[in-house]
Amino acid sequence: MAASSDDDCLIAFLNESFSDIASLEKLKSLHGEYKTKIELLKTKLAKASTEIPAKIDKAIAATESTSKDIAKLEVKLESVRHEILDHTHTYKPMVGELTALVERVNEVQRYAYYLSTVSKIEEISSQIQAFLMTEALNPAVDSFNEMTDLYRTLQTSACQHLLGYMKETILFWNKILSDRIAVEFEEVLKALRWPLVVTTIQAPSVTNVKELKERMEKLFRKLLNLQLPDTISLENSVHPLLLKIVGIKPLLLPLELMLKPLRKRFQYHFYGSRQTNSLDKPEWYLTQVLTWIRDHSDFLERNIQPILDETGKTNICARTELTRGLVMLVMEKIGQDLPQLVYDESSLSHLIDEVLLFDSEIRNTYSYPPMLPGCLDVLCLPEALTKWLLVEKKYAMQKIEQMLQSPSCWESQYKGVEDSDEVKVPECAESFMTLLHTMTDRYKRLPVSDAKLQFLGLQLELLEDFRMRLVQVMKEASTSPTGPTFCAVLNAVHYVVQVLGEWSELTFFLQLLCYKQNRSLKTNLFENSSKLYVIPPAKGSRNSSRTSGQDFDNDDSLEDVLAEIPNLSLEHTVFEEINSLFEGMITDMINTACNYVFNDVKARSLAYRKDRWLSLPLPKELSSTLGLSSSACEMFLVLKDHLATMEGQLSKFLFDKFWHRLAKSIDTFILNEVVLSNHFNEGGALQFQFDITRNLIPLFGDYTNNPDSYFRLSKEASILLNLQIGSALLLKDVLNTYLHGSRDQQHLKQRESETKKSLRDVGIFSLTPEKCELVLSLRTNFKIS
């Protein structure tokens, strides 16, 4: 094989270089060129034979030297290892003794630090006591701050008894110090006419305002220095109910004291046996709180905010802090009334409405930040949320019953108004979707996503209940699918689908979808991990306060969700499942109505199907008297009446779907039952063409600009039946060759292309070649072999 390849290369070279006699002159130059190349190769080969062995010998020598060095290192390594083992064996008992000694020293150091901490606490307490005995309040406050700093340093310590002792000591001195300052602070506030409560008694004007404000500022600063750590303050100054809510923090001590007289007034009027404490009148205390926020905003901004800014607390808004304190009063009041409200559905429903208005007012009018807890957080607690959902469901079901029992429930509210009644929405469907929309407006501002999901679940449950009621009405009206009730139900279903489609694209429901998918993923992860170990909730964490039977965060924001699940799919919607059921109803009901009308038209078509298409007069005789076949009059009249009835009762979208499907059924029916079941002479073919193109197709001309496109089969069949004999014979030959000729693949594609072109030339686009041949065979003016 190699010899043959060399010969081929040589032959190719000779043919290329010496194609004729004249080219032989190149032999000398080629000889010199190749002689030079041979000499160059010999030189390189000589160098390789002398240099390469030397390099190989050098590499071998280096390798042997390296091997010897490695062997020496191995011997040295073994020696060192034995020395280390001997050393370890010798000093191992000493290491054990030293380890025990070091542990004892560390333990003693911990004891010493523990005792020094206790001593430090006692020392600071003694200092505070000494300062108080000499009325040196400022140094006493500084010492107190030293103690709170020490507490913050040791807050993560495992010495719970020590922390408890420190906490009790801090609370003890905080009460003594704050009480001393609070008395004077409250006197100054009283002199400045705080709180600004409207009374019928005219108060004397304040004379020494500047001096009072200076004193208030000094006392305010001292009180700020007495602020307790949040972990201590929360347990002692916040209602236990509010500890269940995320984001609850204690107020600044001076603002807490400023809130004190308002708290007393609130408790005086809205607790106990006074007439103003009424379960069915929550608007009384909510309005009062809004009034206090409005009346005190100016004082806080002019007098308190500058002090906070000067002390470095620029991130704190005085008005927001007081508003937060008043909101916490309302939250405590709601929590106090909840045990009684859960047994009074009317009062609970009224409270929810008023709280929603109150929350909207303080956040929109008074700029209360959305991240701060509000009254809606109390309603999201399990004891309130469960009852709220039950009340919502009960009232919604009652409303649905009232809707469906109304005499006008299946009539459109815009009946008679042409521009506004295109959708023809029944009254009950519009009222039902308004009910769901109102429910969404109520719960969309809830701060807990898990609560929103529960309300979404209620909406889906109500949608399913409404669908089942529509199904029941539909079944009762199915004996007359073109009747007003059946069509009204179909319009109602379509309206629900439209509205749910619009809602699915709203940001609010997209956020719920993200949260729902995120929550489902976390649930799966939690269930899988819980099989291996238990994850304890962190004490005081936001996870432990807004969970509903799960140990993960139930209030993720949309950004958190998208960050945690980068491949999150938004192809689905929260209403996808229920919407598909409603869409299925639309398809079934349209099919039912179409079948009903089609069967009615079909029942009136017997005479037309059995007409004497074979023996009608010739076209010359028919031309002067050509009109609609008498046998088709009843069929077309019934079809026209049904179309007019359905157009008046269905929305435009549904009517279009209805007549599209009906037209397709009639088109197929005419081809199969009229054309393919008869034979046609020339007169019969002309009459059939007239019936289709001048009567049937124009019936649908009011609903579309191109009705011919919906009766392609019938129209193309009439074209074939009326085709000139010569053209028909040529087309017959093409079809016969294509369908019954040789099946050779190479020629089959060519014949298929020719056949399609021939059919297009006569206006045939929808009928198959087989059907075309069959239709041509039904003509009696020539014989198809």
PDB file of N, CA and C in Angstrom, residues 331-413:
ATOM      1  N   MET A 331     -53.146  48.969  69.780  1.00  0.00           N
ATOM      2  CA  MET A 331     -52.909  47.534  69.632  1.00  0.00           C
ATOM      3  C   MET A 331     -53.220  46.795  70.925  1.00  0.00           C
ATOM      4  N   GLU A 332     -52.817  47.371  72.064  1.00  0.00           N
ATOM      5  CA  GLU A 332     -53.134  46.759  73.359  1.00  0.00           C
ATOM      6  C   GLU A 332     -54.638  46.716  73.576  1.00  0.00           C
ATOM      7  N   LYS A 333     -55.333  47.789  73.182  1.00  0.00           N
ATOM      8  CA  LYS A 333     -56.787  47.841  73.347  1.00  0.00           C
ATOM      9  C   LYS A 333     -57.470  46.774  72.493  1.00  0.00           C
ATOM     10  N   ILE A 334     -57.023  46.636  71.249  1.00  0.00           N
ATOM     11  CA  ILE A 334     -57.612  45.607  70.381  1.00  0.00           C
ATOM     12  C   ILE A 334     -57.367  44.216  70.965  1.00  0.00           C
ATOM     13  N   GLY A 335     -56.128  43.980  71.428  1.00  0.00           N
ATOM     14  CA  GLY A 335     -55.822  42.686  72.045  1.00  0.00           C
ATOM     15  C   GLY A 335     -56.656  42.435  73.288  1.00  0.00           C
ATOM     16  N   GLN A 336     -56.949  43.496  74.043  1.00  0.00           N
ATOM     17  CA  GLN A 336     -57.781  43.365  75.245  1.00  0.00           C
ATOM     18  C   GLN A 336     -59.211  42.977  74.876  1.00  0.00           C
ATOM     19  N   ASP A 337     -59.713  43.539  73.764  1.00  0.00           N
ATOM     20  CA  ASP A 337     -61.109  43.289  73.380  1.00  0.00           C
ATOM     21  C   ASP A 337     -61.304  42.019  72.565  1.00  0.00           C
ATOM     22  N   LEU A 338     -60.223  41.470  72.008  1.00  0.00           N
ATOM     23  CA  LEU A 338     -60.357  40.314  71.117  1.00  0.00           C
ATOM     24  C   LEU A 338     -61.102  39.127  71.728  1.00  0.00           C
ATOM     25  N   PRO A 339     -60.807  38.724  72.966  1.00  0.00           N
ATOM     26  CA  PRO A 339     -61.529  37.561  73.515  1.00  0.00           C
ATOM     27  C   PRO A 339     -63.036  37.716  73.498  1.00  0.00           C
ATOM     28  N   GLN A 340     -63.536  38.950  73.628  1.00  0.00           N
ATOM     29  CA  GLN A 340     -64.978  39.176  73.566  1.00  0.00           C
ATOM     30  C   GLN A 340     -65.454  39.344  72.132  1.00  0.00           C
ATOM     31  N   LEU A 341     -64.625  39.946  71.287  1.00  0.00           N
ATOM     32  CA  LEU A 341     -65.034  40.211  69.910  1.00  0.00           C
ATOM     33  C   LEU A 341     -65.191  38.939  69.083  1.00  0.00           C
ATOM     34  N   VAL A 342     -64.437  37.905  69.413  1.00  0.00           N
ATOM     35  CA  VAL A 342     -64.515  36.687  68.607  1.00  0.00           C
ATOM     36  C   VAL A 342     -65.886  36.019  68.721  1.00  0.00           C
ATOM     37  N   TYR A 343     -66.660  36.398  69.710  1.00  0.00           N
ATOM     38  CA  TYR A 343     -68.011  35.849  69.867  1.00  0.00           C
ATOM     39  C   TYR A 343     -69.073  36.805  69.329  1.00  0.00           C
ATOM     40  N   ASP A 344     -68.664  37.951  68.833  1.00  0.00           N
ATOM     41  CA  ASP A 344     -69.601  38.930  68.287  1.00  0.00           C
ATOM     42  C   ASP A 344     -69.150  39.282  66.870  1.00  0.00           C
ATOM     43  N   GLU A 345     -69.687  38.568  65.886  1.00  0.00           N
ATOM     44  CA  GLU A 345     -69.213  38.702  64.514  1.00  0.00           C
ATOM     45  C   GLU A 345     -69.462  40.100  63.952  1.00  0.00           C
ATOM     46  N   SER A 346     -70.589  40.687  64.314  1.00  0.00           N
ATOM     47  CA  SER A 346     -70.898  42.017  63.805  1.00  0.00           C
ATOM     48  C   SER A 346     -69.896  43.050  64.325  1.00  0.00           C
ATOM     49  N   SER A 347     -69.605  42.992  65.615  1.00  0.00           N
ATOM     50  CA  SER A 347     -68.650  43.946  66.196  1.00  0.00           C
ATOM     51  C   SER A 347     -67.237  43.705  65.660  1.00  0.00           C
ATOM     52  N   LEU A 348     -66.871  42.429  65.479  1.00  0.00           N
ATOM     53  CA  LEU A 348     -65.553  42.118  64.942  1.00  0.00           C
ATOM     54  C   LEU A 348     -65.412  42.651  63.518  1.00  0.00           C
ATOM     55  N   SER A 349     -66.448  42.451  62.707  1.00  0.00           N
ATOM     56  CA  SER A 349     -66.405  42.946  61.341  1.00  0.00           C
ATOM     57  C   SER A 349     -66.284  44.471  61.312  1.00  0.00           C
ATOM     58  N   HIS A 350     -67.030  45.123  62.213  1.00  0.00           N
ATOM     59  CA  HIS A 350     -66.960  46.587  62.274  1.00  0.00           C
ATOM     60  C   HIS A 350     -65.577  47.040  62.729  1.00  0.00           C
ATOM     61  N   LEU A 351     -65.001  46.350  63.707  1.00  0.00           N
ATOM     62  CA  LEU A 351     -63.657  46.690  64.176  1.00  0.00           C
ATOM     63  C   LEU A 351     -62.645  46.568  63.037  1.00  0.00           C
ATOM     64  N   ILE A 352     -62.740  45.495  62.255  1.00  0.00           N
ATOM     65  CA  ILE A 352     -61.792  45.288  61.150  1.00  0.00           C
ATOM     66  C   ILE A 352     -61.883  46.443  60.151  1.00  0.00           C
ATOM     67  N   ASP A 353     -63.089  46.836  59.800  1.00  0.00           N
ATOM     68  CA  ASP A 353     -63.260  47.948  58.856  1.00  0.00           C
ATOM     69  C   ASP A 353     -62.653  49.229  59.407  1.00  0.00           C
ATOM     70  N   GLU A 354     -62.894  49.495  60.685  1.00  0.00           N
ATOM     71  CA  GLU A 354     -62.384  50.727  61.287  1.00  0.00           C
ATOM     72  C   GLU A 354     -60.854  50.690  61.408  1.00  0.00           C
ATOM     73  N   VAL A 355     -60.311  49.540  61.737  1.00  0.00           N
ATOM     74  CA  VAL A 355     -58.856  49.424  61.872  1.00  0.00           C
ATOM     75  C   VAL A 355     -58.176  49.606  60.516  1.00  0.00           C
ATOM     76  N   LEU A 356     -58.788  49.063  59.455  1.00  0.00           N
ATOM     77  CA  LEU A 356     -58.231  49.247  58.114  1.00  0.00           C
ATOM     78  C   LEU A 356     -58.207  50.730  57.733  1.00  0.00           C
ATOM     79  N   LEU A 357     -59.277  51.438  58.054  1.00  0.00           N
ATOM     80  CA  LEU A 357     -59.316  52.876  57.781  1.00  0.00           C
ATOM     81  C   LEU A 357     -58.288  53.627  58.620  1.00  0.00           C
ATOM     82  N   PHE A 358     -58.164  53.223  59.896  1.00  0.00           N
ATOM     83  CA  PHE A 358     -57.214  53.874  60.802  1.00  0.00           C
ATOM     84  C   PHE A 358     -55.781  53.670  60.320  1.00  0.00           C
ATOM     85  N   ASP A 359     -55.458  52.447  59.928  1.00  0.00           N
ATOM     86  CA  ASP A 359     -54.098  52.159  59.455  1.00  0.00           C
ATOM     87  C   ASP A 359     -53.794  52.939  58.188  1.00  0.00           C
ATOM     88  N   SER A 360     -54.763  53.015  57.287  1.00  0.00           N
ATOM     89  CA  SER A 360     -54.566  53.791  56.061  1.00  0.00           C
ATOM     90  C   SER A 360     -54.365  55.271  56.376  1.00  0.00           C
ATOM     91  N   GLU A 361     -55.096  55.784  57.353  1.00  0.00           N
ATOM     92  CA  GLU A 361     -55.004  57.193  57.708  1.00  0.00           C
ATOM     93  C   GLU A 361     -53.632  57.542  58.279  1.00  0.00           C
ATOM     94  N   ILE A 362     -53.153  56.750  59.235  1.00  0.00           N
ATOM     95  CA  ILE A 362     -51.881  57.118  59.870  1.00  0.00           C
ATOM     96  C   ILE A 362     -50.706  56.943  58.906  1.00  0.00           C
ATOM     97  N   ARG A 363     -50.811  56.015  57.983  1.00  0.00           N
ATOM     98  CA  ARG A 363     -49.678  55.784  57.068  1.00  0.00           C
ATOM     99  C   ARG A 363     -49.700  56.763  55.896  1.00  0.00           C
ATOM    100  N   ASN A 364     -50.867  57.133  55.423  1.00  0.00           N
ATOM    101  CA  ASN A 364     -50.953  58.028  54.266  1.00  0.00           C
ATOM    102  C   ASN A 364     -50.955  59.497  54.672  1.00  0.00           C
ATOM    103  N   THR A 365     -51.674  59.820  55.752  1.00  0.00           N
ATOM    104  CA  THR A 365     -51.795  61.228  56.152  1.00  0.00           C
ATOM    105  C   THR A 365     -50.662  61.661  57.073  1.00  0.00           C
ATOM    106  N   TYR A 366     -50.279  60.788  58.005  1.00  0.00           N
ATOM    107  CA  TYR A 366     -49.276  61.154  59.003  1.00  0.00           C
ATOM    108  C   TYR A 366     -47.924  60.482  58.765  1.00  0.00           C
ATOM    109  N   SER A 367     -47.753  59.873  57.593  1.00  0.00           N
ATOM    110  CA  SER A 367     -46.452  59.321  57.155  1.00  0.00           C
ATOM    111  C   SER A 367     -45.872  58.319  58.139  1.00  0.00           C
ATOM    112  N   TYR A 368     -46.717  57.489  58.727  1.00  0.00           N
ATOM    113  CA  TYR A 368     -46.234  56.429  59.606  1.00  0.00           C
ATOM    114  C   TYR A 368     -45.563  55.362  58.745  1.00  0.00           C
ATOM    115  N   PRO A 369     -44.276  55.062  58.971  1.00  0.00           N
ATOM    116  CA  PRO A 369     -43.529  54.177  58.061  1.00  0.00           C
ATOM    117  C   PRO A 369     -44.161  52.793  57.927  1.00  0.00           C
ATOM    118  N   PRO A 370     -44.178  52.243  56.743  1.00  0.00           N
ATOM    119  CA  PRO A 370     -44.799  50.929  56.539  1.00  0.00           C
ATOM    120  C   PRO A 370     -44.052  49.791  57.212  1.00  0.00           C
ATOM    121  N   MET A 371     -42.732  49.982  57.513  1.00  0.00           N
ATOM    122  CA  MET A 371     -42.005  48.876  58.133  1.00  0.00           C
ATOM    123  C   MET A 371     -42.264  48.769  59.635  1.00  0.00           C
ATOM    124  N   LEU A 372     -42.876  49.797  60.232  1.00  0.00           N
ATOM    125  CA  LEU A 372     -43.172  49.758  61.662  1.00  0.00           C
ATOM    126  C   LEU A 372     -44.474  48.999  61.892  1.00  0.00           C
ATOM    127  N   PRO A 373     -44.568  48.237  62.970  1.00  0.00           N
ATOM    128  CA  PRO A 373     -45.784  47.474  63.239  1.00  0.00           C
ATOM    129  C   PRO A 373     -46.978  48.383  63.489  1.00  0.00           C
ATOM    130  N   GLY A 374     -48.147  47.910  63.114  1.00  0.00           N
ATOM    131  CA  GLY A 374     -49.370  48.669  63.311  1.00  0.00           C
ATOM    132  C   GLY A 374     -50.493  47.778  63.801  1.00  0.00           C
ATOM    133  N   CYS A 375     -51.698  48.342  63.793  1.00  0.00           N
ATOM    134  CA  CYS A 375     -52.855  47.610  64.320  1.00  0.00           C
ATOM    135  C   CYS A 375     -53.175  46.364  63.503  1.00  0.00           C
ATOM    136  N   LEU A 376     -52.829  46.388  62.209  1.00  0.00           N
ATOM    137  CA  LEU A 376     -53.109  45.215  61.374  1.00  0.00           C
ATOM    138  C   LEU A 376     -52.302  44.004  61.821  1.00  0.00           C
ATOM    139  N   ASP A 377     -51.149  44.241  62.473  1.00  0.00           N
ATOM    140  CA  ASP A 377     -50.364  43.110  62.980  1.00  0.00           C
ATOM    141  C   ASP A 377     -51.131  42.329  64.033  1.00  0.00           C
ATOM    142  N   VAL A 378     -51.936  43.040  64.833  1.00  0.00           N
ATOM    143  CA  VAL A 378     -52.748  42.357  65.852  1.00  0.00           C
ATOM    144  C   VAL A 378     -53.793  41.480  65.171  1.00  0.00           C
ATOM    145  N   LEU A 379     -54.378  41.993  64.080  1.00  0.00           N
ATOM    146  CA  LEU A 379     -55.390  41.212  63.364  1.00  0.00           C
ATOM    147  C   LEU A 379     -54.786  40.011  62.648  1.00  0.00           C
ATOM    148  N   CYS A 380     -53.464  40.005  62.475  1.00  0.00           N
ATOM    149  CA  CYS A 380     -52.802  38.860  61.832  1.00  0.00           C
ATOM    150  C   CYS A 380     -52.415  37.770  62.831  1.00  0.00           C
ATOM    151  N   LEU A 381     -52.610  38.035  64.116  1.00  0.00           N
ATOM    152  CA  LEU A 381     -52.349  36.997  65.109  1.00  0.00           C
ATOM    153  C   LEU A 381     -53.348  35.860  64.926  1.00  0.00           C
ATOM    154  N   PRO A 382     -52.964  34.621  65.192  1.00  0.00           N
ATOM    155  CA  PRO A 382     -53.855  33.482  64.900  1.00  0.00           C
ATOM    156  C   PRO A 382     -55.245  33.612  65.502  1.00  0.00           C
ATOM    157  N   GLU A 383     -55.327  34.098  66.766  1.00  0.00           N
ATOM    158  CA  GLU A 383     -56.636  34.159  67.409  1.00  0.00           C
ATOM    159  C   GLU A 383     -57.571  35.135  66.716  1.00  0.00           C
ATOM    160  N   ALA A 384     -57.038  36.175  66.078  1.00  0.00           N
ATOM    161  CA  ALA A 384     -57.879  37.141  65.364  1.00  0.00           C
ATOM    162  C   ALA A 384     -58.067  36.744  63.911  1.00  0.00           C
ATOM    163  N   LEU A 385     -56.998  36.263  63.263  1.00  0.00           N
ATOM    164  CA  LEU A 385     -57.051  35.960  61.836  1.00  0.00           C
ATOM    165  C   LEU A 385     -58.026  34.825  61.536  1.00  0.00           C
ATOM    166  N   THR A 386     -58.029  33.799  62.366  1.00  0.00           N
ATOM    167  CA  THR A 386     -58.928  32.665  62.133  1.00  0.00           C
ATOM    168  C   THR A 386     -60.381  33.111  62.146  1.00  0.00           C
ATOM    169  N   LYS A 387     -60.731  33.922  63.131  1.00  0.00           N
ATOM    170  CA  LYS A 387     -62.110  34.407  63.222  1.00  0.00           C
ATOM    171  C   LYS A 387     -62.429  35.356  62.083  1.00  0.00           C
ATOM    172  N   TRP A 388     -61.469  36.192  61.704  1.00  0.00           N
ATOM    173  CA  TRP A 388     -61.682  37.121  60.596  1.00  0.00           C
ATOM    174  C   TRP A 388     -61.998  36.351  59.316  1.00  0.00           C
ATOM    175  N   LEU A 389     -61.244  35.298  59.045  1.00  0.00           N
ATOM    176  CA  LEU A 389     -61.486  34.498  57.849  1.00  0.00           C
ATOM    177  C   LEU A 389     -62.878  33.860  57.876  1.00  0.00           C
ATOM    178  N   LEU A 390     -63.290  33.378  59.052  1.00  0.00           N
ATOM    179  CA  LEU A 390     -64.623  32.779  59.171  1.00  0.00           C
ATOM    180  C   LEU A 390     -65.716  33.808  58.915  1.00  0.00           C
ATOM    181  N   VAL A 391     -65.522  35.008  59.458  1.00  0.00           N
ATOM    182  CA  VAL A 391     -66.516  36.066  59.251  1.00  0.00           C
ATOM    183  C   VAL A 391     -66.567  36.466  57.780  1.00  0.00           C
ATOM    184  N   GLU A 392     -65.405  36.610  57.156  1.00  0.00           N
ATOM    185  CA  GLU A 392     -65.362  36.958  55.734  1.00  0.00           C
ATOM    186  C   GLU A 392     -66.083  35.909  54.894  1.00  0.00           C
ATOM    187  N   LYS A 393     -65.823  34.653  55.201  1.00  0.00           N
ATOM    188  CA  LYS A 393     -66.457  33.571  54.437  1.00  0.00           C
ATOM    189  C   LYS A 393     -67.965  33.556  54.643  1.00  0.00           C
ATOM    190  N   LYS A 394     -68.398  33.743  55.893  1.00  0.00           N
ATOM    191  CA  LYS A 394     -69.826  33.710  56.190  1.00  0.00           C
ATOM    192  C   LYS A 394     -70.554  34.832  55.463  1.00  0.00           C
ATOM    193  N   TYR A 395     -70.039  36.055  55.565  1.00  0.00           N
ATOM    194  CA  TYR A 395     -70.686  37.182  54.918  1.00  0.00           C
ATOM    195  C   TYR A 395     -70.639  37.053  53.398  1.00  0.00           C
ATOM    196  N   ALA A 396     -69.551  36.516  52.870  1.00  0.00           N
ATOM    197  CA  ALA A 396     -69.439  36.331  51.419  1.00  0.00           C
ATOM    198  C   ALA A 396     -70.463  35.311  50.919  1.00  0.00           C
ATOM    199  N   MET A 397     -70.618  34.218  51.652  1.00  0.00           N
ATOM    200  CA  MET A 397     -71.592  33.203  51.245  1.00  0.00           C
ATOM    201  C   MET A 397     -73.016  33.756  51.306  1.00  0.00           C
ATOM    202  N   GLN A 398     -73.300  34.561  52.330  1.00  0.00           N
ATOM    203  CA  GLN A 398     -74.621  35.178  52.422  1.00  0.00           C
ATOM    204  C   GLN A 398     -74.856  36.119  51.241  1.00  0.00           C
ATOM    205  N   LYS A 399     -73.822  36.865  50.899  1.00  0.00           N
ATOM    206  CA  LYS A 399     -73.937  37.796  49.775  1.00  0.00           C
ATOM    207  C   LYS A 399     -74.166  37.052  48.467  1.00  0.00           C
ATOM    208  N   ILE A 400     -73.476  35.933  48.274  1.00  0.00           N
ATOM    209  CA  ILE A 400     -73.654  35.145  47.049  1.00  0.00           C
ATOM    210  C   ILE A 400     -75.079  34.608  46.963  1.00  0.00           C
ATOM    211  N   GLU A 401     -75.607  34.154  48.102  1.00  0.00           N
ATOM    212  CA  GLU A 401     -76.991  33.668  48.126  1.00  0.00           C
ATOM    213  C   GLU A 401     -77.953  34.773  47.719  1.00  0.00           C
ATOM    214  N   GLN A 402     -77.735  35.969  48.243  1.00  0.00           N
ATOM    215  CA  GLN A 402     -78.600  37.097  47.902  1.00  0.00           C
ATOM    216  C   GLN A 402     -78.487  37.447  46.416  1.00  0.00           C
ATOM    217  N   MET A 403     -77.267  37.383  45.887  1.00  0.00           N
ATOM    218  CA  MET A 403     -77.075  37.691  44.463  1.00  0.00           C
ATOM    219  C   MET A 403     -77.890  36.746  43.584  1.00  0.00           C
ATOM    220  N   LEU A 404     -77.758  35.443  43.853  1.00  0.00           N
ATOM    221  CA  LEU A 404     -78.376  34.440  42.987  1.00  0.00           C
ATOM    222  C   LEU A 404     -79.881  34.348  43.172  1.00  0.00           C
ATOM    223  N   GLN A 405     -80.398  34.869  44.285  1.00  0.00           N
ATOM    224  CA  GLN A 405     -81.842  34.852  44.509  1.00  0.00           C
ATOM    225  C   GLN A 405     -82.518  36.116  43.999  1.00  0.00           C
ATOM    226  N   SER A 406     -81.713  37.074  43.554  1.00  0.00           N
ATOM    227  CA  SER A 406     -82.278  38.312  43.034  1.00  0.00           C
ATOM    228  C   SER A 406     -83.004  38.054  41.712  1.00  0.00           C
ATOM    229  N   PRO A 407     -84.181  38.668  41.500  1.00  0.00           N
ATOM    230  CA  PRO A 407     -84.914  38.451  40.234  1.00  0.00           C
ATOM    231  C   PRO A 407     -84.131  38.917  39.003  1.00  0.00           C
ATOM    232  N   SER A 408     -83.219  39.861  39.206  1.00  0.00           N
ATOM    233  CA  SER A 408     -82.461  40.399  38.071  1.00  0.00           C
ATOM    234  C   SER A 408     -81.029  39.890  38.024  1.00  0.00           C
ATOM    235  N   CYS A 409     -80.773  38.742  38.694  1.00  0.00           N
ATOM    236  CA  CYS A 409     -79.383  38.282  38.819  1.00  0.00           C
ATOM    237  C   CYS A 409     -78.768  37.924  37.468  1.00  0.00           C
ATOM    238  N   TRP A 410     -79.597  37.490  36.486  1.00  0.00           N
ATOM    239  CA  TRP A 410     -79.048  37.086  35.192  1.00  0.00           C
ATOM    240  C   TRP A 410     -79.217  38.169  34.131  1.00  0.00           C
ATOM    241  N   GLU A 411     -79.617  39.357  34.551  1.00  0.00           N
ATOM    242  CA  GLU A 411     -79.745  40.471  33.623  1.00  0.00           C
ATOM    243  C   GLU A 411     -78.546  41.394  33.756  1.00  0.00           C
ATOM    244  N   SER A 412     -78.184  42.032  32.638  1.00  0.00           N
ATOM    245  CA  SER A 412     -77.061  42.967  32.668  1.00  0.00           C
ATOM    246  C   SER A 412     -77.516  44.304  33.222  1.00  0.00           C
ATOM    247  N   GLN A 413     -76.660  44.907  34.048  1.00  0.00           N
ATOM    248  CA  GLN A 413     -76.987  46.214  34.606  1.00  0.00           C
ATOM    249  C   GLN A 413     -76.991  47.294  33.535  1.00  0.00           C
TER     250      GLN A 413
END
